[in-house]
Every structure is written in C-alpha cells, then in structure tokens.
PDB file of C-alpha atoms and ligand atoms in Angstrom:
ATOM      1  CA  UNK A   5     109.348  75.499 -15.848  1.00 67.00           C
ATOM      2  CA  UNK A   6     108.776  72.541 -18.167  1.00 66.00           C
ATOM      3  CA  UNK A   7     111.010  71.500 -21.056  1.00 64.00           C
ATOM      4  CA  UNK A   8     108.310  72.533 -23.534  1.00 65.00           C
ATOM      5  CA  UNK A   9     108.324  76.047 -22.087  1.00 89.00           C
ATOM      6  CA  UNK A  10     112.051  76.297 -22.570  1.00 91.00           C
ATOM      7  CA  UNK A  11     111.668  75.251 -26.206  1.00 93.00           C
ATOM      8  CA  UNK A  12     109.110  78.021 -26.662  1.00 93.00           C
ATOM      9  CA  UNK A  13     111.415  80.605 -25.079  1.00 94.00           C
ATOM     10  CA  UNK A  14     114.254  79.491 -27.313  1.00 95.00           C
ATOM     11  CA  UNK A  15     112.168  79.750 -30.468  1.00 95.00           C
ATOM     12  CA  UNK A  16     111.028  83.227 -29.511  1.00 95.00           C
ATOM     13  CA  UNK A  17     114.592  84.305 -28.809  1.00 95.00           C
ATOM     14  CA  UNK A  18     115.752  82.911 -32.129  1.00 96.00           C
ATOM     15  CA  UNK A  19     113.159  85.054 -33.871  1.00 95.00           C
ATOM     16  CA  UNK A  20     114.007  88.203 -31.929  1.00 93.00           C
ATOM     17  CA  UNK A  21     117.813  88.122 -31.908  1.00 95.00           C
ATOM     18  CA  UNK A  22     120.585  88.378 -34.490  1.00 94.00           C
ATOM     19  CA  UNK A  23     122.018  84.916 -35.295  1.00 95.00           C
ATOM     20  CA  UNK A  24     125.293  85.606 -33.463  1.00 93.00           C
ATOM     21  CA  UNK A  25     123.521  86.879 -30.391  1.00 95.00           C
ATOM     22  CA  UNK A  26     121.246  83.835 -30.421  1.00 97.00           C
ATOM     23  CA  UNK A  27     124.306  81.543 -30.574  1.00 96.00           C
ATOM     24  CA  UNK A  28     125.775  83.418 -27.618  1.00 96.00           C
ATOM     25  CA  UNK A  29     122.485  83.038 -25.752  1.00 97.00           C
ATOM     26  CA  UNK A  30     122.494  79.242 -26.147  1.00 97.00           C
ATOM     27  CA  UNK A  31     126.138  79.047 -25.134  1.00 97.00           C
ATOM     28  CA  UNK A  32     125.445  81.049 -21.989  1.00 98.00           C
ATOM     29  CA  UNK A  33     122.433  78.846 -21.206  1.00 98.00           C
ATOM     30  CA  UNK A  34     124.382  75.576 -21.454  1.00 98.00           C
ATOM     31  CA  UNK A  35     127.403  76.965 -19.646  1.00 98.00           C
ATOM     32  CA  UNK A  36     125.105  78.198 -16.883  1.00 98.00           C
ATOM     33  CA  UNK A  37     123.423  74.767 -16.717  1.00 98.00           C
ATOM     34  CA  UNK A  38     126.801  73.099 -16.183  1.00 98.00           C
ATOM     35  CA  UNK A  39     127.799  75.616 -13.525  1.00 98.00           C
ATOM     36  CA  UNK A  40     124.442  75.044 -11.818  1.00 98.00           C
ATOM     37  CA  UNK A  41     125.025  71.280 -11.798  1.00 98.00           C
ATOM     38  CA  UNK A  42     128.447  71.694 -10.223  1.00 98.00           C
ATOM     39  CA  UNK A  43     127.413  74.310  -7.671  1.00 98.00           C
ATOM     40  CA  UNK A  44     124.088  72.788  -6.593  1.00 97.00           C
ATOM     41  CA  UNK A  45     121.795  75.320  -8.267  1.00 98.00           C
ATOM     42  CA  UNK A  46     118.604  74.526 -10.197  1.00 97.00           C
ATOM     43  CA  UNK A  47     119.696  73.557 -13.731  1.00 97.00           C
ATOM     44  CA  UNK A  48     116.368  74.455 -15.301  1.00 96.00           C
ATOM     45  CA  UNK A  49     116.425  77.967 -13.818  1.00 97.00           C
ATOM     46  CA  UNK A  50     119.949  78.441 -15.095  1.00 98.00           C
ATOM     47  CA  UNK A  51     118.858  77.444 -18.606  1.00 97.00           C
ATOM     48  CA  UNK A  52     115.941  79.873 -18.586  1.00 97.00           C
ATOM     49  CA  UNK A  53     117.988  82.771 -17.215  1.00 98.00           C
ATOM     50  CA  UNK A  54     120.773  82.025 -19.690  1.00 98.00           C
ATOM     51  CA  UNK A  55     118.432  81.880 -22.680  1.00 97.00           C
ATOM     52  CA  UNK A  56     116.781  85.176 -21.719  1.00 98.00           C
ATOM     53  CA  UNK A  57     119.664  87.211 -20.291  1.00 98.00           C
ATOM     54  CA  UNK A  58     120.208  89.292 -23.473  1.00 98.00           C
ATOM     55  CA  UNK A  59     116.580  89.277 -24.662  1.00 97.00           C
ATOM     56  CA  UNK A  60     116.476  93.091 -24.922  1.00 97.00           C
ATOM     57  CA  UNK A  61     119.726  93.362 -26.853  1.00 95.00           C
ATOM     58  CA  UNK A  62     118.125  93.964 -30.250  1.00 94.00           C
ATOM     59  CA  UNK A  63     115.695  96.650 -29.088  1.00 95.00           C
ATOM     60  CA  UNK A  64     116.399 100.245 -30.081  1.00 95.00           C
ATOM     61  CA  UNK A  65     117.446 102.688 -27.376  1.00 96.00           C
ATOM     62  CA  UNK A  66     114.157 104.524 -27.787  1.00 96.00           C
ATOM     63  CA  UNK A  67     112.096 101.378 -27.281  1.00 96.00           C
ATOM     64  CA  UNK A  68     114.118 100.448 -24.224  1.00 97.00           C
ATOM     65  CA  UNK A  69     113.605 103.852 -22.617  1.00 97.00           C
ATOM     66  CA  UNK A  70     109.887 103.628 -23.408  1.00 97.00           C
ATOM     67  CA  UNK A  71     109.734 100.217 -21.719  1.00 96.00           C
ATOM     68  CA  UNK A  72     111.331 101.609 -18.571  1.00 96.00           C
ATOM     69  CA  UNK A  73     108.881 104.509 -18.539  1.00 96.00           C
ATOM     70  CA  UNK A  74     105.934 102.191 -19.019  1.00 97.00           C
ATOM     71  CA  UNK A  75     106.904  99.904 -16.156  1.00 96.00           C
ATOM     72  CA  UNK A  76     108.260 102.670 -13.912  1.00 94.00           C
ATOM     73  CA  UNK A  77     111.767 101.291 -13.758  1.00 93.00           C
ATOM     74  CA  UNK A  78     114.238 103.852 -12.476  1.00 90.00           C
ATOM     75  CA  UNK A  79     117.430 104.336 -14.487  1.00 92.00           C
ATOM     76  CA  UNK A  80     120.641 106.061 -13.467  1.00 89.00           C
ATOM     77  CA  UNK A  81     121.936 108.626 -15.997  1.00 89.00           C
ATOM     78  CA  UNK A  82     124.584 106.118 -17.078  1.00 89.00           C
ATOM     79  CA  UNK A  83     122.072 103.356 -17.614  1.00 91.00           C
ATOM     80  CA  UNK A  84     119.834 105.663 -19.609  1.00 93.00           C
ATOM     81  CA  UNK A  85     122.591 106.988 -21.875  1.00 92.00           C
ATOM     82  CA  UNK A  86     122.560 106.130 -25.555  1.00 91.00           C
ATOM     83  CA  UNK A  87     124.940 103.216 -26.250  1.00 87.00           C
ATOM     84  CA  UNK A  88     124.834 102.277 -22.596  1.00 92.00           C
ATOM     85  CA  UNK A  89     126.040  98.680 -22.218  1.00 92.00           C
ATOM     86  CA  UNK A  90     123.986  98.474 -19.045  1.00 94.00           C
ATOM     87  CA  UNK A  91     120.491  99.346 -20.274  1.00 96.00           C
ATOM     88  CA  UNK A  92     119.729  95.979 -21.930  1.00 97.00           C
ATOM     89  CA  UNK A  93     120.124  94.208 -18.589  1.00 97.00           C
ATOM     90  CA  UNK A  94     117.410  96.335 -16.970  1.00 96.00           C
ATOM     91  CA  UNK A  95     115.093  96.177 -19.984  1.00 97.00           C
ATOM     92  CA  UNK A  96     115.809  92.462 -20.419  1.00 98.00           C
ATOM     93  CA  UNK A  97     114.405  91.840 -16.994  1.00 97.00           C
ATOM     94  CA  UNK A  98     111.255  93.838 -17.844  1.00 97.00           C
ATOM     95  CA  UNK A  99     110.750  91.903 -21.079  1.00 96.00           C
ATOM     96  CA  UNK A 100     111.369  88.586 -19.360  1.00 96.00           C
ATOM     97  CA  UNK A 101     108.563  89.371 -16.934  1.00 96.00           C
ATOM     98  CA  UNK A 102     106.103  91.078 -19.244  1.00 95.00           C
ATOM     99  CA  UNK A 103     106.668  89.256 -22.536  1.00 93.00           C
ATOM    100  CA  UNK A 104     108.191  85.937 -21.653  1.00 94.00           C
ATOM    101  CA  UNK A 105     106.055  85.345 -18.581  1.00 93.00           C
ATOM    102  CA  UNK A 106     108.866  84.816 -16.083  1.00 95.00           C
ATOM    103  CA  UNK A 107     107.759  85.309 -12.487  1.00 95.00           C
ATOM    104  CA  UNK A 108     110.745  83.893 -10.624  1.00 97.00           C
ATOM    105  CA  UNK A 109     112.465  86.903  -8.992  1.00 97.00           C
ATOM    106  CA  UNK A 110     115.815  85.147  -8.879  1.00 98.00           C
ATOM    107  CA  UNK A 111     115.784  84.663 -12.660  1.00 98.00           C
ATOM    108  CA  UNK A 112     114.676  88.272 -13.180  1.00 98.00           C
ATOM    109  CA  UNK A 113     117.459  89.549 -10.917  1.00 98.00           C
ATOM    110  CA  UNK A 114     120.015  87.363 -12.689  1.00 98.00           C
ATOM    111  CA  UNK A 115     119.053  89.166 -15.910  1.00 98.00           C
ATOM    112  CA  UNK A 116     119.014  92.642 -14.293  1.00 97.00           C
ATOM    113  CA  UNK A 117     122.492  92.280 -12.819  1.00 97.00           C
ATOM    114  CA  UNK A 118     124.242  90.205 -15.491  1.00 98.00           C
ATOM    115  CA  UNK A 119     126.366  93.141 -16.700  1.00 96.00           C
ATOM    116  CA  UNK A 120     127.409  94.881 -13.466  1.00 96.00           C
ATOM    117  CA  UNK A 121     126.787  92.302 -10.780  1.00 97.00           C
ATOM    118  CA  UNK A 122     125.758  93.617  -7.347  1.00 97.00           C
ATOM    119  CA  UNK A 123     126.651  92.963  -3.718  1.00 97.00           C
ATOM    120  CA  UNK A 124     125.197  89.802  -2.172  1.00 97.00           C
ATOM    121  CA  UNK A 125     124.408  88.096  -5.451  1.00 98.00           C
ATOM    122  CA  UNK A 126     122.458  84.838  -5.344  1.00 98.00           C
ATOM    123  CA  UNK A 127     124.109  81.672  -6.679  1.00 98.00           C
ATOM    124  CA  UNK A 128     122.028  81.965  -9.851  1.00 98.00           C
ATOM    125  CA  UNK A 129     123.025  85.617 -10.346  1.00 98.00           C
ATOM    126  CA  UNK A 130     126.690  84.685 -10.037  1.00 98.00           C
ATOM    127  CA  UNK A 131     126.280  81.783 -12.448  1.00 98.00           C
ATOM    128  CA  UNK A 132     124.715  83.942 -15.168  1.00 98.00           C
ATOM    129  CA  UNK A 133     127.273  86.712 -14.696  1.00 98.00           C
ATOM    130  CA  UNK A 134     130.097  84.203 -15.005  1.00 98.00           C
ATOM    131  CA  UNK A 135     128.569  82.111 -17.819  1.00 98.00           C
ATOM    132  CA  UNK A 136     128.167  85.288 -19.886  1.00 97.00           C
ATOM    133  CA  UNK A 137     131.892  85.875 -19.571  1.00 95.00           C
ATOM    134  CA  UNK A 138     133.236  82.342 -20.096  1.00 95.00           C
ATOM    135  CA  UNK A 139     130.850  80.777 -22.636  1.00 95.00           C
ATOM    136  CA  UNK A 140     132.817  78.849 -25.287  1.00 93.00           C
ATOM    137  CA  UNK A 141     132.053  81.387 -28.046  1.00 90.00           C
ATOM    138  CA  UNK A 142     133.955  84.148 -26.213  1.00 86.00           C
ATOM    139  CA  UNK A 143     137.129  84.030 -28.229  1.00 71.00           C
ATOM    140  CA  UNK A 144     137.641  87.644 -29.129  1.00 55.00           C
ATOM    141  CA  UNK A 145     137.169  89.009 -25.700  1.00 52.00           C
ATOM    142  CA  UNK A 146     135.560  92.393 -25.949  1.00 53.00           C
ATOM    143  CA  UNK A 147     136.459  92.985 -22.375  1.00 57.00           C
ATOM    144  CA  UNK A 148     140.012  91.780 -22.648  1.00 56.00           C
ATOM    145  CA  UNK A 149     141.165  94.185 -25.309  1.00 54.00           C
ATOM    146  CA  UNK A 150     143.775  93.395 -27.961  1.00 52.00           C
ATOM    147  CA  UNK A 151     146.543  92.131 -25.766  1.00 54.00           C
ATOM    148  CA  UNK A 152     144.033  89.711 -24.329  1.00 57.00           C
ATOM    149  CA  UNK A 153     145.725  86.553 -23.232  1.00 69.00           C
ATOM    150  CA  UNK A 154     143.602  83.504 -23.962  1.00 78.00           C
ATOM    151  CA  UNK A 155     145.396  81.729 -21.111  1.00 84.00           C
ATOM    152  CA  UNK A 156     143.713  84.135 -18.756  1.00 88.00           C
ATOM    153  CA  UNK A 157     140.293  83.127 -20.050  1.00 90.00           C
ATOM    154  CA  UNK A 158     141.248  79.439 -19.758  1.00 90.00           C
ATOM    155  CA  UNK A 159     142.265  80.072 -16.151  1.00 93.00           C
ATOM    156  CA  UNK A 160     138.981  81.822 -15.358  1.00 94.00           C
ATOM    157  CA  UNK A 161     137.007  78.993 -17.014  1.00 95.00           C
ATOM    158  CA  UNK A 162     138.653  76.421 -14.752  1.00 96.00           C
ATOM    159  CA  UNK A 163     138.161  78.596 -11.701  1.00 97.00           C
ATOM    160  CA  UNK A 164     134.428  78.896 -12.445  1.00 98.00           C
ATOM    161  CA  UNK A 165     133.860  75.203 -11.761  1.00 98.00           C
ATOM    162  CA  UNK A 166     135.693  75.417  -8.430  1.00 98.00           C
ATOM    163  CA  UNK A 167     134.780  78.682  -6.777  1.00 98.00           C
ATOM    164  CA  UNK A 168     132.108  81.155  -7.877  1.00 98.00           C
ATOM    165  CA  UNK A 169     133.182  84.024  -5.606  1.00 97.00           C
ATOM    166  CA  UNK A 170     136.831  83.848  -6.594  1.00 97.00           C
ATOM    167  CA  UNK A 171     135.796  83.756 -10.258  1.00 97.00           C
ATOM    168  CA  UNK A 172     133.472  86.701  -9.811  1.00 97.00           C
ATOM    169  CA  UNK A 173     136.222  88.763  -8.240  1.00 97.00           C
ATOM    170  CA  UNK A 174     138.695  87.922 -10.994  1.00 95.00           C
ATOM    171  CA  UNK A 175     136.225  88.822 -13.725  1.00 95.00           C
ATOM    172  CA  UNK A 176     135.305  92.083 -11.984  1.00 96.00           C
ATOM    173  CA  UNK A 177     138.928  92.999 -11.556  1.00 94.00           C
ATOM    174  CA  UNK A 178     139.772  92.234 -15.205  1.00 91.00           C
ATOM    175  CA  UNK A 179     136.690  94.110 -16.370  1.00 92.00           C
ATOM    176  CA  UNK A 180     137.609  97.193 -14.317  1.00 93.00           C
ATOM    177  CA  UNK A 181     141.193  97.085 -15.648  1.00 91.00           C
ATOM    178  CA  UNK A 182     139.878  96.768 -19.172  1.00 89.00           C
ATOM    179  CA  UNK A 183     137.356  99.594 -18.826  1.00 91.00           C
ATOM    180  CA  UNK A 184     139.990 101.828 -17.233  1.00 91.00           C
ATOM    181  CA  UNK A 185     142.508 101.071 -19.996  1.00 88.00           C
ATOM    182  CA  UNK A 186     139.906 102.056 -22.581  1.00 88.00           C
ATOM    183  CA  UNK A 187     138.953 105.175 -20.655  1.00 92.00           C
ATOM    184  CA  UNK A 188     135.332 103.974 -20.454  1.00 91.00           C
ATOM    185  CA  UNK A 189     132.986 105.325 -17.842  1.00 91.00           C
ATOM    186  CA  UNK A 190     132.560 102.910 -15.000  1.00 93.00           C
ATOM    187  CA  UNK A 191     129.102 102.354 -13.596  1.00 93.00           C
ATOM    188  CA  UNK A 192     128.988 102.843  -9.801  1.00 93.00           C
ATOM    189  CA  UNK A 193     127.405  99.386  -9.483  1.00 94.00           C
ATOM    190  CA  UNK A 194     130.359  97.682 -11.212  1.00 95.00           C
ATOM    191  CA  UNK A 195     132.716  99.292  -8.704  1.00 95.00           C
ATOM    192  CA  UNK A 196     130.434  98.614  -5.750  1.00 96.00           C
ATOM    193  CA  UNK A 197     130.245  94.926  -6.704  1.00 97.00           C
ATOM    194  CA  UNK A 198     134.021  94.741  -6.969  1.00 97.00           C
ATOM    195  CA  UNK A 199     134.544  96.432  -3.586  1.00 97.00           C
ATOM    196  CA  UNK A 200     132.014  94.082  -2.007  1.00 97.00           C
ATOM    197  CA  UNK A 201     133.625  90.871  -3.271  1.00 95.00           C
ATOM    198  CA  UNK A 202     137.160  92.115  -2.589  1.00 93.00           C
TER     199      UNK A 202
HETATM  200  O1  LIG B 327     125.590  91.656 -23.487  1.00 88.31           O
HETATM  201  P1  LIG B 327     126.921  90.956 -23.582  1.00 88.31           P
HETATM  202  O2  LIG B 327     127.784  91.552 -24.651  1.00 88.31           O
HETATM  203  O3  LIG B 327     126.791  89.480 -23.753  1.00 88.31           O
HETATM  204  O4  LIG B 327     127.676  91.130 -22.188  1.00 88.31           O
HETATM  205  P2  LIG B 327     127.350  92.146 -20.983  1.00 88.31           P
HETATM  206  O5  LIG B 327     125.908  92.361 -20.836  1.00 88.31           O
HETATM  207  O6  LIG B 327     128.070  91.616 -19.806  1.00 88.31           O
HETATM  208  O7  LIG B 327     127.984  93.489 -21.447  1.00 88.31           O
HETATM  209  C1  LIG B 327     129.320  93.466 -21.504  1.00 88.31           C
HETATM  210  C2  LIG B 327     129.879  94.831 -21.721  1.00 88.31           C
HETATM  211  O8  LIG B 327     129.523  95.693 -20.638  1.00 88.31           O
HETATM  212  C3  LIG B 327     131.381  94.681 -21.702  1.00 88.31           C
HETATM  213  O9  LIG B 327     131.902  95.256 -22.885  1.00 88.31           O
HETATM  214  C4  LIG B 327     131.807  95.392 -20.465  1.00 88.31           C
HETATM  215  C5  LIG B 327     130.680  96.363 -20.268  1.00 88.31           C
HETATM  216  N1  LIG B 327     130.569  96.853 -18.890  1.00 88.31           N
HETATM  217  C6  LIG B 327     130.387  96.191 -17.726  1.00 88.31           C
HETATM  218  N2  LIG B 327     130.399  97.039 -16.681  1.00 88.31           N
HETATM  219  C7  LIG B 327     130.577  98.265 -17.224  1.00 88.31           C
HETATM  220  C8  LIG B 327     130.667  98.147 -18.625  1.00 88.31           C
HETATM  221  N3  LIG B 327     130.871  99.198 -19.454  1.00 88.31           N
HETATM  222  C9  LIG B 327     130.977 100.403 -18.899  1.00 88.31           C
HETATM  223  N4  LIG B 327     131.182 101.450 -19.697  1.00 88.31           N
HETATM  224  N5  LIG B 327     130.905 100.602 -17.547  1.00 88.31           N
HETATM  225  C10 LIG B 327     130.702  99.572 -16.669  1.00 88.31           C
HETATM  226  O10 LIG B 327     130.651  99.787 -15.449  1.00 88.31           O
HETATM  227 FE1  LIG B 328     124.333  91.322 -21.851  1.00 88.31          FE
HETATM  228 FE1  LIG B 329     125.427  88.111 -22.900  1.00 88.31          FE
END
C-alpha cells in the first residue's frame, strides 16, 4: 500500500463519514500506527486498517443487511438486529474489500473483529481493537459509563505500549462490566474473547 493510496482512502472516508466519526477514524489510524511501531507490526497496514475500521458506520441498517445478503456473509441474530453495535464491523470488512479494494486478509479481519475481538487475534487485530478504545479523542467514554474514571483510561493507554494481551484483557473486562451494568445484551463473541484471553 503506497502513501498515495492511503491519501485516497482518507479522502473517501472524509466524504462518507460524519465529521466526528472521521476525526475518530484518523485518531485510531495514528494511534494504531504508533502501537504498530512499538510492537513490531507493519505501520502502513495499521494506518489502513485504522482509517477504514468504521467505514460502514454511516450506512443505514437496511443497506448493511443488503450488503451482507449480496456477499453471503452470515450474521448472528444479535449482529443482524437493528441498532446492533456489531453489524458495522462485519459490513465494514465487506466494504473495505469491495469498495476500497483491500485484499489483505489481516486488515479485513482487523475490521471484522474490532468491536468484539476473537480468540487468537493477530497482532494487527489487537492493535486496531485497542487503538479504537484508547485514541486521544475518547474522553467521554461510551463504554465507561458516567462514573468513568479517566485515570483508568490513562492506565490502559500506558499499558497498551507495553503489553497488548494484558491491555486486551483489561479492555474486555471493563467492557463486559460496563455492558452488564447497563443491562445490554452481550454478544457471545465478546464473552468468548474474554474467556480466551483470561
Ligand atoms: O464504532 P465505535 O463506536 O468506534 O466502537 P466499537 O465498534 O468498538 O463499538 C463500541 C460499542 O460496542 C461500545 O459501546 C461497546 C459495544 N459492544 C462491544 N461488545 C458488545 C457491545 N455491545 C453489546 N450490546 N454487546 C457486546 O457484546
Ligand atoms: Fe466501530
Ligand atoms: Fe471506532
């Protein structure tokens, strides 16, 4: 992937996303690039995966379901539900392949699993999952709830540059606590990922 290609991807994302979501996208990309540098992963791949990870976020539910039908992507009932926070990860990966021309399976998987994680994640998958959580714009942590201590986020940010697996486990554990406290439905994959890394 050349620099010019990345510029093209960025421009396309800027056109397709809300301004705030685009900001988030860039923050995830640069955070992921730094994590890649520290942990010996390909920086360019991290940038591309970061820029694209939420590329399906602005699509309507109907369009996302149609995309999955068209490309024969299987969805669990929870993924397919309206307002599912998980659907855009699956459809993002389809769009990245079909519309943004990404062929690298590791990048596509990093997009697919950026919300729930999965067992045996690649280094790139972990980096995108973590960068999405710690990017500098995450101040009002959706996942932390109101009593959200910013010190906790600071702690997780430091951890991310030392140990990816430990960071992953901490984020998964906080996310499960948060979802449970809100009474949200937990996707089996979120729990499976947690059990695996525990
Ligand atoms: O797309 P983003 O907002 O940048 O971040 P994301 O794709 O990681 O989505 C984050 C949301 O997904 C966050 O509010 C937590 C939620 N989430 C993650 N796993 C589960 C989940 N929500 C439910 N209901 N169940 C899950 O298992
Ligand atoms: Fe997302
Ligand atoms: Fe995101």
